[in-house]
């Protein structure tokens, strides 16, 4: 007896008594399908998504009739569809969309216009009237990103061709849904001027309000309640369904609202943060599979046998859809010089038809605009496209270069290989750990949270050891939530600074991240505080950080580098660090090179990223840097030479911290080689 047969044991009588109604058994079957179906299909070298769709056909009302596609299945399937579009929006950078706006708009118009023209002509040839032909063709034009999880798994989500496809999806779906609304109103005789006067302004206001309002509200919420991880996740879900619901109120399909919600909120959630991991995990492992199973339950494979005429309708619909979608991808590929593998990925992503198509054809059937043969042909098209889409995307997507090549990990491993983070204050350690996790996950390294209890020649209180265990447990929980390797270090030592330095050497740390209050006392300047002692003794780079606001609220990263205090190697390493941080925070990066008055940059001949904005500052660097700072900026500085009686990190960081209390600061201190 195999595992996949277990869910069917109690169902030998199901065909006699009808579909199962017990909630526990229903959920058991669905979970078993989610577990078994992808594993079986993947052994046949096919994407696991196909297994979920086929399993839905088998257990659905047109298969073994084990499960009924009732209100609960429809609800979970709808949530899965919205989550699928939301995840697509989360993976879409608004900056990437702006940078590829021309290609995205062109592809969106092409993948809408070609199916509309070819589909309308094909349906007219089958004897459909004009309104019915246009509506069926609009079903060809829209598409559902069923294969999006495959693209994410292959590591090409942020590539240009996928960004273009996502932007084109938004455009073609909006246009297709507008056609649906117009045709339905025309068929009912209600296509009036008032319809146009409401729809166009409402859609414009809705889009602007979503893309502008959601980030504003989100930053306020994360700043006020960012310490509550559960509240953060519920806020994201609330945003998804509020924006989707409002879309339905203005006669726009909710999936468009879900995609816009993802685009709007993605800039607030770091790509490698625990919150993003939770969203993707729950979506990809629970809600999206529900949607795929529900799509399979819609398909009646025997309809082609019962209604032979459906074969002709289905063949024409499938042929028109495949030819028009491929033509759109091929044409855009030739125009914008996209390689063949990229064209096939665009075709694979844009060919799938699912719930939105079925919803449109159902609306048309309910108002007697199309007949049952058309509905059956549409279902056959959905089945064929949902099987082809994941297969095409997986086959040709695997031949594309991932957006973050493996060799880049080795270049960045110096920062994120083994990151030591002292944890002592529950109110501030979260930002330190979030910064460390960005670097650790980028470098596929290990997080080393440490708490040192100083004995100072006295007996150690049990409360101190209890606090140590609690702090380290909290750090481990954060690391596990982000799916990062972690080695917690609890230590008793002569002093806290000695314990940190010794642990860094013993555990082969590649980086130390410490918190900073933003100022130092005269005693610290002359005799050295704990932070000064760590920075002086460390043989690895130290990031000294001050975060007055949650790091996830960062909107812009500014790197100010004093060329007189850094070597060429340190300059390049610091730029790499700034690019990593800004990339994970989805924030803009600006570089300020501080040069001597009347001089030129020593690093002007370096081969830097041409898209990187680099400005040169001369004169009073503190005043000029301060004037460019805004709240929710993150300023990166390099530590300057230390003189007796001055702060170890130099005067600039402390002066800027006092003038800009709302700006986060990271001071990068490189170990100084002793003079021979």
CSV table of N, CA, C and O in Angstrom, one decimal, residues 115-184:
chain,number,residue,atom,x,y,z
A,115,UNK,N,-3.9,38.5,-28.5
A,115,UNK,CA,-5.0,37.6,-28.2
A,115,UNK,C,-6.4,38.1,-28.5
A,115,UNK,O,-7.3,37.4,-28.9
A,116,UNK,N,-6.6,39.4,-28.3
A,116,UNK,CA,-7.9,40.0,-28.6
A,116,UNK,C,-8.2,39.9,-30.1
A,116,UNK,O,-9.3,39.5,-30.5
A,117,UNK,N,-7.3,40.3,-30.9
A,117,UNK,CA,-7.5,40.3,-32.4
A,117,UNK,C,-7.7,38.9,-32.9
A,117,UNK,O,-8.6,38.6,-33.6
A,118,UNK,N,-6.7,38.0,-32.6
A,118,UNK,CA,-6.8,36.6,-33.1
A,118,UNK,C,-8.0,35.9,-32.5
A,118,UNK,O,-8.6,35.1,-33.2
A,119,UNK,N,-8.2,36.1,-31.2
A,119,UNK,CA,-9.3,35.4,-30.5
A,119,UNK,C,-10.7,35.8,-31.1
A,119,UNK,O,-11.5,35.0,-31.3
A,120,UNK,N,-10.8,37.1,-31.3
A,120,UNK,CA,-12.1,37.6,-31.8
A,120,UNK,C,-12.3,37.1,-33.2
A,120,UNK,O,-13.4,36.6,-33.6
A,121,UNK,N,-11.3,37.1,-34.1
A,121,UNK,CA,-11.4,36.5,-35.4
A,121,UNK,C,-11.8,35.0,-35.4
A,121,UNK,O,-12.6,34.6,-36.1
A,122,UNK,N,-11.1,34.3,-34.5
A,122,UNK,CA,-11.3,32.8,-34.4
A,122,UNK,C,-12.8,32.5,-34.0
A,122,UNK,O,-13.4,31.6,-34.5
A,123,UNK,N,-13.3,33.2,-33.0
A,123,UNK,CA,-14.6,33.0,-32.5
A,123,UNK,C,-15.7,33.4,-33.5
A,123,UNK,O,-16.7,32.8,-33.6
A,124,UNK,N,-15.4,34.5,-34.2
A,124,UNK,CA,-16.3,34.9,-35.3
A,124,UNK,C,-16.4,33.8,-36.4
A,124,UNK,O,-17.5,33.6,-36.9
A,125,UNK,N,-15.3,33.2,-36.7
A,125,UNK,CA,-15.3,32.1,-37.7
A,125,UNK,C,-16.2,30.9,-37.2
A,125,UNK,O,-16.7,30.2,-38.0
A,126,UNK,N,-16.3,30.7,-35.9
A,126,UNK,CA,-17.1,29.6,-35.3
A,126,UNK,C,-18.6,30.0,-35.2
A,126,UNK,O,-19.4,29.2,-34.8
A,127,UNK,N,-18.9,31.2,-35.7
A,127,UNK,CA,-20.3,31.6,-35.7
A,127,UNK,C,-20.8,32.4,-34.5
A,127,UNK,O,-22.0,32.7,-34.3
A,128,UNK,N,-19.8,32.9,-33.6
A,128,UNK,CA,-20.2,33.7,-32.5
A,128,UNK,C,-20.6,35.1,-32.9
A,128,UNK,O,-20.0,35.6,-33.9
A,129,UNK,N,-21.5,35.8,-32.2
A,129,UNK,CA,-21.7,37.2,-32.5
A,129,UNK,C,-20.6,38.0,-32.0
A,129,UNK,O,-19.7,37.5,-31.2
A,130,UNK,N,-20.6,39.3,-32.3
A,130,UNK,CA,-19.4,40.2,-32.0
A,130,UNK,C,-19.2,40.3,-30.5
A,130,UNK,O,-18.0,40.2,-30.1
A,131,UNK,N,-20.2,40.6,-29.7
A,131,UNK,CA,-20.0,40.8,-28.3
A,131,UNK,C,-19.4,39.5,-27.6
A,131,UNK,O,-18.5,39.6,-26.8
A,132,UNK,N,-20.0,38.3,-28.0
A,132,UNK,CA,-19.5,37.1,-27.4
A,132,UNK,C,-18.1,36.8,-27.9
A,132,UNK,O,-17.3,36.3,-27.0
A,133,UNK,N,-17.8,37.1,-29.1
A,133,UNK,CA,-16.4,36.8,-29.6
A,133,UNK,C,-15.4,37.7,-28.9
A,133,UNK,O,-14.3,37.3,-28.5
A,134,UNK,N,-15.8,39.0,-28.7
A,134,UNK,CA,-14.9,39.9,-27.9
A,134,UNK,C,-14.6,39.4,-26.5
A,134,UNK,O,-13.5,39.5,-26.0
A,135,UNK,N,-15.7,39.0,-25.9
A,135,UNK,CA,-15.6,38.6,-24.5
A,135,UNK,C,-14.7,37.3,-24.3
A,135,UNK,O,-13.9,37.3,-23.5
A,136,UNK,N,-14.9,36.4,-25.2
A,136,UNK,CA,-14.1,35.1,-25.2
A,136,UNK,C,-12.6,35.5,-25.4
A,136,UNK,O,-11.7,35.0,-24.8
A,137,UNK,N,-12.4,36.4,-26.4
A,137,UNK,CA,-11.0,36.8,-26.7
A,137,UNK,C,-10.4,37.5,-25.5
A,137,UNK,O,-9.2,37.4,-25.3
A,138,UNK,N,-11.2,38.2,-24.7
A,138,UNK,CA,-10.6,38.9,-23.5
A,138,UNK,C,-10.1,37.8,-22.5
A,138,UNK,O,-9.2,38.1,-21.7
A,139,UNK,N,-10.7,36.7,-22.5
A,139,UNK,CA,-10.3,35.6,-21.7
A,139,UNK,C,-8.9,35.1,-22.1
A,139,UNK,O,-8.0,34.7,-21.3
A,140,UNK,N,-8.6,35.1,-23.4
A,140,UNK,CA,-7.3,34.8,-23.9
A,140,UNK,C,-6.3,35.8,-23.5
A,140,UNK,O,-5.1,35.5,-23.2
A,141,UNK,N,-6.7,37.1,-23.5
A,141,UNK,CA,-5.7,38.2,-23.2
A,141,UNK,C,-5.3,38.2,-21.8
A,141,UNK,O,-4.1,38.4,-21.5
A,142,UNK,N,-6.2,37.9,-20.8
A,142,UNK,CA,-5.7,37.9,-19.4
A,142,UNK,C,-5.0,36.6,-19.2
A,142,UNK,O,-5.0,35.6,-19.9
A,143,UNK,N,-4.2,36.6,-18.1
A,143,UNK,CA,-3.5,35.4,-17.7
A,143,UNK,C,-3.2,35.4,-16.2
A,143,UNK,O,-3.2,36.5,-15.6
A,144,UNK,N,-3.0,34.2,-15.6
A,144,UNK,CA,-2.7,34.1,-14.2
A,144,UNK,C,-1.3,33.5,-14.1
A,144,UNK,O,-0.9,32.6,-14.8
A,145,UNK,N,-0.5,34.1,-13.1
A,145,UNK,CA,0.9,33.7,-13.0
A,145,UNK,C,1.0,32.4,-12.1
A,145,UNK,O,1.6,32.4,-11.1
A,146,UNK,N,0.5,31.3,-12.7
A,146,UNK,CA,0.5,30.1,-12.0
A,146,UNK,C,2.0,29.6,-11.8
A,146,UNK,O,2.3,29.0,-10.7
A,147,UNK,N,2.9,29.9,-12.7
A,147,UNK,CA,4.2,29.4,-12.6
A,147,UNK,C,5.2,30.3,-11.8
A,147,UNK,O,6.4,30.1,-11.8
A,148,UNK,N,4.6,31.3,-11.2
A,148,UNK,CA,5.5,32.3,-10.5
A,148,UNK,C,6.4,31.7,-9.4
A,148,UNK,O,7.5,32.0,-9.3
A,149,UNK,N,5.8,30.7,-8.6
A,149,UNK,CA,6.7,30.1,-7.6
A,149,UNK,C,8.0,29.4,-8.2
A,149,UNK,O,9.0,29.3,-7.6
A,150,UNK,N,7.8,28.9,-9.5
A,150,UNK,CA,9.0,28.2,-10.1
A,150,UNK,C,10.0,29.3,-10.4
A,150,UNK,O,11.2,29.1,-10.2
A,151,UNK,N,9.6,30.4,-10.9
A,151,UNK,CA,10.6,31.5,-11.2
A,151,UNK,C,11.3,32.0,-9.9
A,151,UNK,O,12.5,32.2,-9.9
A,152,UNK,N,10.6,32.1,-8.8
A,152,UNK,CA,11.2,32.4,-7.6
A,152,UNK,C,12.2,31.4,-7.1
A,152,UNK,O,13.3,31.7,-6.7
A,153,UNK,N,11.9,30.1,-7.3
A,153,UNK,CA,12.8,29.0,-6.9
A,153,UNK,C,14.0,29.0,-7.7
A,153,UNK,O,15.1,28.7,-7.3
A,154,UNK,N,13.9,29.4,-9.0
A,154,UNK,CA,15.1,29.4,-9.9
A,154,UNK,C,16.0,30.6,-9.7
A,154,UNK,O,17.1,30.6,-10.3
A,155,UNK,N,15.5,31.5,-8.9
A,155,UNK,CA,16.4,32.7,-8.6
A,155,UNK,C,16.4,33.8,-9.7
A,155,UNK,O,17.4,34.5,-9.7
A,156,UNK,N,15.4,33.8,-10.5
A,156,UNK,CA,15.4,34.8,-11.6
A,156,UNK,C,14.2,35.8,-11.5
A,156,UNK,O,13.9,36.5,-12.4
A,157,UNK,N,13.7,35.9,-10.3
A,157,UNK,CA,12.5,36.7,-10.1
A,157,UNK,C,12.8,38.2,-10.4
A,157,UNK,O,12.0,38.9,-10.9
A,158,UNK,N,14.0,38.7,-10.0
A,158,UNK,CA,14.3,40.1,-10.2
A,158,UNK,C,15.0,40.3,-11.6
A,158,UNK,O,15.5,41.4,-11.8
A,159,UNK,N,15.0,39.4,-12.4
A,159,UNK,CA,15.6,39.6,-13.8
A,159,UNK,C,14.7,40.5,-14.6
A,159,UNK,O,13.5,40.6,-14.3
A,160,UNK,N,15.3,41.1,-15.6
A,160,UNK,CA,14.6,42.0,-16.5
A,160,UNK,C,13.4,41.4,-17.1
A,160,UNK,O,12.3,42.0,-17.1
A,161,UNK,N,13.5,40.2,-17.7
A,161,UNK,CA,12.4,39.6,-18.4
A,161,UNK,C,11.2,39.3,-17.5
A,161,UNK,O,10.1,39.4,-17.9
A,162,UNK,N,11.5,38.9,-16.2
A,162,UNK,CA,10.4,38.6,-15.3
A,162,UNK,C,9.7,39.9,-14.9
A,162,UNK,O,8.5,40.0,-14.7
A,163,UNK,N,10.5,40.9,-14.6
A,163,UNK,CA,10.0,42.2,-14.3
A,163,UNK,C,9.1,42.7,-15.4
A,163,UNK,O,8.0,43.3,-15.1
A,164,UNK,N,9.5,42.6,-16.6
A,164,UNK,CA,8.7,43.0,-17.8
A,164,UNK,C,7.4,42.2,-17.8
A,164,UNK,O,6.3,42.8,-18.1
A,165,UNK,N,7.5,40.9,-17.6
A,165,UNK,CA,6.3,40.1,-17.6
A,165,UNK,C,5.3,40.4,-16.5
A,165,UNK,O,4.1,40.5,-16.7
A,166,UNK,N,5.8,40.7,-15.3
A,166,UNK,CA,5.0,41.1,-14.2
A,166,UNK,C,4.3,42.4,-14.5
A,166,UNK,O,3.1,42.6,-14.3
A,167,UNK,N,5.0,43.4,-15.0
A,167,UNK,CA,4.4,44.7,-15.4
A,167,UNK,C,3.4,44.5,-16.5
A,167,UNK,O,2.3,45.1,-16.5
A,168,UNK,N,3.7,43.7,-17.5
A,168,UNK,CA,2.8,43.4,-18.6
A,168,UNK,C,1.5,42.7,-18.1
A,168,UNK,O,0.4,42.9,-18.6
A,169,UNK,N,1.7,41.8,-17.1
A,169,UNK,CA,0.5,41.1,-16.5
A,169,UNK,C,-0.5,42.1,-15.9
A,169,UNK,O,-1.7,42.0,-16.1
A,170,UNK,N,0.1,43.1,-15.2
A,170,UNK,CA,-0.8,44.1,-14.6
A,170,UNK,C,-1.6,44.8,-15.6
A,170,UNK,O,-2.8,45.0,-15.5
A,171,UNK,N,-0.9,45.2,-16.7
A,171,UNK,CA,-1.6,46.0,-17.8
A,171,UNK,C,-2.6,45.1,-18.5
A,171,UNK,O,-3.8,45.5,-18.7
A,172,UNK,N,-2.2,43.9,-18.9
A,172,UNK,CA,-3.2,43.1,-19.7
A,172,UNK,C,-4.4,42.7,-18.9
A,172,UNK,O,-5.5,42.6,-19.4
A,173,UNK,N,-4.2,42.4,-17.6
A,173,UNK,CA,-5.3,41.9,-16.8
A,173,UNK,C,-6.3,43.1,-16.6
A,173,UNK,O,-7.5,42.9,-16.6
A,174,UNK,N,-5.7,44.3,-16.3
A,174,UNK,CA,-6.6,45.4,-16.2
A,174,UNK,C,-7.4,45.7,-17.4
A,174,UNK,O,-8.6,45.9,-17.4
A,175,UNK,N,-6.7,45.7,-18.6
A,175,UNK,CA,-7.4,45.9,-19.9
A,175,UNK,C,-8.5,44.8,-20.1
A,175,UNK,O,-9.6,45.1,-20.6
A,176,UNK,N,-8.1,43.5,-19.9
A,176,UNK,CA,-9.0,42.4,-20.1
A,176,UNK,C,-10.3,42.6,-19.2
A,176,UNK,O,-11.4,42.3,-19.7
A,177,UNK,N,-10.1,43.0,-18.0
A,177,UNK,CA,-11.2,43.1,-17.1
A,177,UNK,C,-12.1,44.3,-17.5
A,177,UNK,O,-13.3,44.3,-17.3
A,178,UNK,N,-11.4,45.4,-18.0
A,178,UNK,CA,-12.2,46.5,-18.5
A,178,UNK,C,-13.1,46.1,-19.7
A,178,UNK,O,-14.2,46.5,-19.8
A,179,UNK,N,-12.5,45.2,-20.6
A,179,UNK,CA,-13.3,44.7,-21.7
A,179,UNK,C,-14.5,43.9,-21.2
A,179,UNK,O,-15.6,44.0,-21.7
A,180,UNK,N,-14.2,43.1,-20.2
A,180,UNK,CA,-15.3,42.3,-19.6
A,180,UNK,C,-16.4,43.2,-19.1
A,180,UNK,O,-17.6,43.0,-19.4
A,181,UNK,N,-16.1,44.2,-18.3
A,181,UNK,CA,-17.1,45.1,-17.8
A,181,UNK,C,-17.8,45.9,-18.9
A,181,UNK,O,-19.1,46.0,-18.8
A,182,UNK,N,-17.1,46.3,-19.9
A,182,UNK,CA,-17.7,47.0,-21.0
A,182,UNK,C,-18.7,46.1,-21.8
A,182,UNK,O,-19.8,46.5,-22.1
A,183,UNK,N,-18.3,44.9,-22.1
A,183,UNK,CA,-19.1,44.0,-22.9
A,183,UNK,C,-20.4,43.6,-22.1
A,183,UNK,O,-21.5,43.5,-22.6
A,184,UNK,N,-20.2,43.3,-20.8
A,184,UNK,CA,-21.4,43.0,-20.0
A,184,UNK,C,-22.4,44.2,-19.9
A,184,UNK,O,-23.6,44.0,-20.1
